[in-house]
Short mmCIF file of C-alpha atoms in Angstrom, two decimals:
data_model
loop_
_atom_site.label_atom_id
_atom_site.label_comp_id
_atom_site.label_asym_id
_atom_site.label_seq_id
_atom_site.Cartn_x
_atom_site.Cartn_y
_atom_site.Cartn_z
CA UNK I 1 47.16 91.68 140.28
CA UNK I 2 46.70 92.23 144.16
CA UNK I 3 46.12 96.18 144.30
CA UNK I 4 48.58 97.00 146.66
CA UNK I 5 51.56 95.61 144.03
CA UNK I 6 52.12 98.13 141.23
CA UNK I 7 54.11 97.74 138.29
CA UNK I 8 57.09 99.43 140.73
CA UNK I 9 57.43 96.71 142.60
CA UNK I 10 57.97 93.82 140.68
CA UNK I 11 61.16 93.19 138.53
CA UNK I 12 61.95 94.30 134.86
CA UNK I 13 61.43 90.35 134.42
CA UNK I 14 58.40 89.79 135.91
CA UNK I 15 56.89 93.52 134.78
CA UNK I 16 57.53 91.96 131.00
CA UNK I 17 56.97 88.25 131.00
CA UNK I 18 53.47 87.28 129.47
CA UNK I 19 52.05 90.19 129.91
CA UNK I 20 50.61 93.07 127.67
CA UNK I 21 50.95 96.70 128.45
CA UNK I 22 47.63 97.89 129.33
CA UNK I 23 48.44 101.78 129.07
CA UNK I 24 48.80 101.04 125.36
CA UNK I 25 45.72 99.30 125.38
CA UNK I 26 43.96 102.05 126.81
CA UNK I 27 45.36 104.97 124.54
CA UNK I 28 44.75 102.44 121.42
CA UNK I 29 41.12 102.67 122.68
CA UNK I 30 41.20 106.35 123.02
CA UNK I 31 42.40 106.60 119.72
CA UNK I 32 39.95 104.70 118.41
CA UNK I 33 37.17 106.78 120.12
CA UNK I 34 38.40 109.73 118.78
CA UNK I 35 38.60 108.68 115.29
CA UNK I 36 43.00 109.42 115.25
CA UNK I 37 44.83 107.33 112.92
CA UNK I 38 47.61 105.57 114.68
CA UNK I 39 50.44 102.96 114.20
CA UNK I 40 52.67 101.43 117.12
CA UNK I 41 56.21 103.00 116.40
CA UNK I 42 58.28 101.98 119.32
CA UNK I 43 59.80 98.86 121.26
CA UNK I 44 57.06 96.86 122.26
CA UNK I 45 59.00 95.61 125.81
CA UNK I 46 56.32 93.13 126.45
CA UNK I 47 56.65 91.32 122.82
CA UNK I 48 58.77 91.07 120.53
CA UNK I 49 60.89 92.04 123.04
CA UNK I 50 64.98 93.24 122.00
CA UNK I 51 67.56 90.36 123.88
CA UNK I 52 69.40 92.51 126.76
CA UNK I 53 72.66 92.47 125.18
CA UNK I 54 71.46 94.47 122.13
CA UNK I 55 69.09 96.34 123.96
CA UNK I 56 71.95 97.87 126.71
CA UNK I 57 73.62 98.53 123.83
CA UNK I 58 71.36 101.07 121.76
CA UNK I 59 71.71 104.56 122.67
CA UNK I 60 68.69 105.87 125.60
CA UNK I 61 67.87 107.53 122.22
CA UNK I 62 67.02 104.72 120.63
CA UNK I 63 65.39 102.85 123.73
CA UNK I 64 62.98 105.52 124.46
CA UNK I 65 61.21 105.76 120.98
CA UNK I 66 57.50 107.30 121.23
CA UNK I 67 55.27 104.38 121.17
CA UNK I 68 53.13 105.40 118.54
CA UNK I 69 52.60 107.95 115.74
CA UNK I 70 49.38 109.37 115.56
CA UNK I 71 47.59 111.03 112.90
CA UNK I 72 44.62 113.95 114.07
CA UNK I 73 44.57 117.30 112.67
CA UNK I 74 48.54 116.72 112.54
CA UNK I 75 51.12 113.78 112.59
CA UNK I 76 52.60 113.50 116.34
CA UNK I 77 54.30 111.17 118.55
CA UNK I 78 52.18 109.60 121.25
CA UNK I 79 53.97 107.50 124.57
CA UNK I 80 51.52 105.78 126.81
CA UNK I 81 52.19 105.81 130.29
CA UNK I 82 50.10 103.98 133.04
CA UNK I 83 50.10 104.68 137.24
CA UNK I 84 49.31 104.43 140.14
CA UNK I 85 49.59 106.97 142.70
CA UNK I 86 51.42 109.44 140.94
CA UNK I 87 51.49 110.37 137.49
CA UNK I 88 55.38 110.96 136.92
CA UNK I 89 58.07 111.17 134.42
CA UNK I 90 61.40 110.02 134.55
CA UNK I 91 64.21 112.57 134.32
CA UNK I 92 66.24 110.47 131.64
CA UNK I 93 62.63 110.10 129.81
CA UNK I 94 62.33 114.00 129.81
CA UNK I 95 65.50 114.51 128.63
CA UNK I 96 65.05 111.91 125.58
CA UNK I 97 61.91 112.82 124.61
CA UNK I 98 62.84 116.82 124.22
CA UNK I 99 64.86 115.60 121.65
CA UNK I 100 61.93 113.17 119.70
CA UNK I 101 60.10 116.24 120.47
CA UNK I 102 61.97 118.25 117.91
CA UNK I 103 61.16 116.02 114.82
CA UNK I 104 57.95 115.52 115.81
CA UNK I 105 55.00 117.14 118.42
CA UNK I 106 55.01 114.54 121.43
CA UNK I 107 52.32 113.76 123.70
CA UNK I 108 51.45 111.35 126.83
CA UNK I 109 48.67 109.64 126.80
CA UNK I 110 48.38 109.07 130.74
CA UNK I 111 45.94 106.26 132.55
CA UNK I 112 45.43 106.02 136.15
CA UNK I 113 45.16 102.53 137.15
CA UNK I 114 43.32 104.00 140.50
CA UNK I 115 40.69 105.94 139.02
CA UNK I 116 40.53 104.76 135.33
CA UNK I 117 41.17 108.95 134.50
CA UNK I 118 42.52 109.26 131.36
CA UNK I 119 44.37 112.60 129.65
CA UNK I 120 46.60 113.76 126.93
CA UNK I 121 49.65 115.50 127.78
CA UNK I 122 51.62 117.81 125.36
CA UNK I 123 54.96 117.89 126.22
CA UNK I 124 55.43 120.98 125.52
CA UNK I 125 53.51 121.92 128.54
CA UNK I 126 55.65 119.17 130.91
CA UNK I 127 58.70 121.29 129.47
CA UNK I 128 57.73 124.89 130.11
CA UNK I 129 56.36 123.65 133.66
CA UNK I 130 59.67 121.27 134.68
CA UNK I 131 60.76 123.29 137.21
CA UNK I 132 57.70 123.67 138.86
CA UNK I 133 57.08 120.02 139.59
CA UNK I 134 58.37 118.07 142.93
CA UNK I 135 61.22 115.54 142.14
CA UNK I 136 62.35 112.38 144.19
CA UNK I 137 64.44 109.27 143.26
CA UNK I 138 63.62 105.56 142.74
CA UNK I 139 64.98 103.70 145.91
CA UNK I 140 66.06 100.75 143.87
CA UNK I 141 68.38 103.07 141.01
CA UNK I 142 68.08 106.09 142.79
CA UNK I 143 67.44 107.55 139.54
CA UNK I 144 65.22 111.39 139.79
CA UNK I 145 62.12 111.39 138.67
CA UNK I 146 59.56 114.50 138.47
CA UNK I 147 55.82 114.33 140.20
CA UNK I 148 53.51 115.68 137.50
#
């Protein structure tokens, strides 16, 4: 992919036609490194992939599932998010995941796509920092998002 095109820029279609979703491939390798246990929990949007008329139907609840469960000193949820630019979180994400967040520890496993940096997240720390982050909105949905 050309570098200047990010995942932003191209359609839901052509973001998840043939392709794989390399932030998961990254945190399965850094799961693997670390010797965690792990088993792919949530949609997989690239395969397998729910037909739109179910999927607008679920509740965000049910959309957002954690991508994986993960098993290192304790069970937890894991999502993998990849970026460029700026690591961020989407406001209807944060508000979803709070609530996976009380059945189960959740964490991000972050990759940036710019500097191959990769980090663990608890979420606990994204919610007891929320309201120090920057915010801005998606020009296509104008949806708010929060600048990590």
């Amino acid at each position: 992919m050309n570098d200047s095109i990010t995942d932003a820029d191209l359609t839901f279609h052509e973001r998840n036609t043939n392709r794989q979703n390399e932030a998961e491939i990254y945190a399965e390798k850094w799961f693997e490194k670390h010797k965690y246990k792990y088993t792919k929990y949530g949609f997989d949007e690239k395969n397998n992939k729910v037909g739109k008329d179910i999927w607008f139907e679920l509740p965000e609840f049910v959309r957002s599932t954690p991508d994986y469960i993960v098993l290192g000193k304790y069970v937890v949820f894991c999502e993998a998010k990849g970026y460029r630019k700026e690591k961020k979180i989407k406001e209807s994400d944060f508000i979803v995941y709070k609530e996976w967040h009380k059945i189960l520890p959740l964490f991000i496993y972050f990759r940036n796509f710019d500097t191959n940096e990769e980090e663990i997240v608890a979420f606990v720390d994204i919610i007891n920092n929320i309201g120090n982050y920057e915010y801005s909105f998606y020009p296509d949905n104008n949806k708010k998002y929060y600048i990590l």
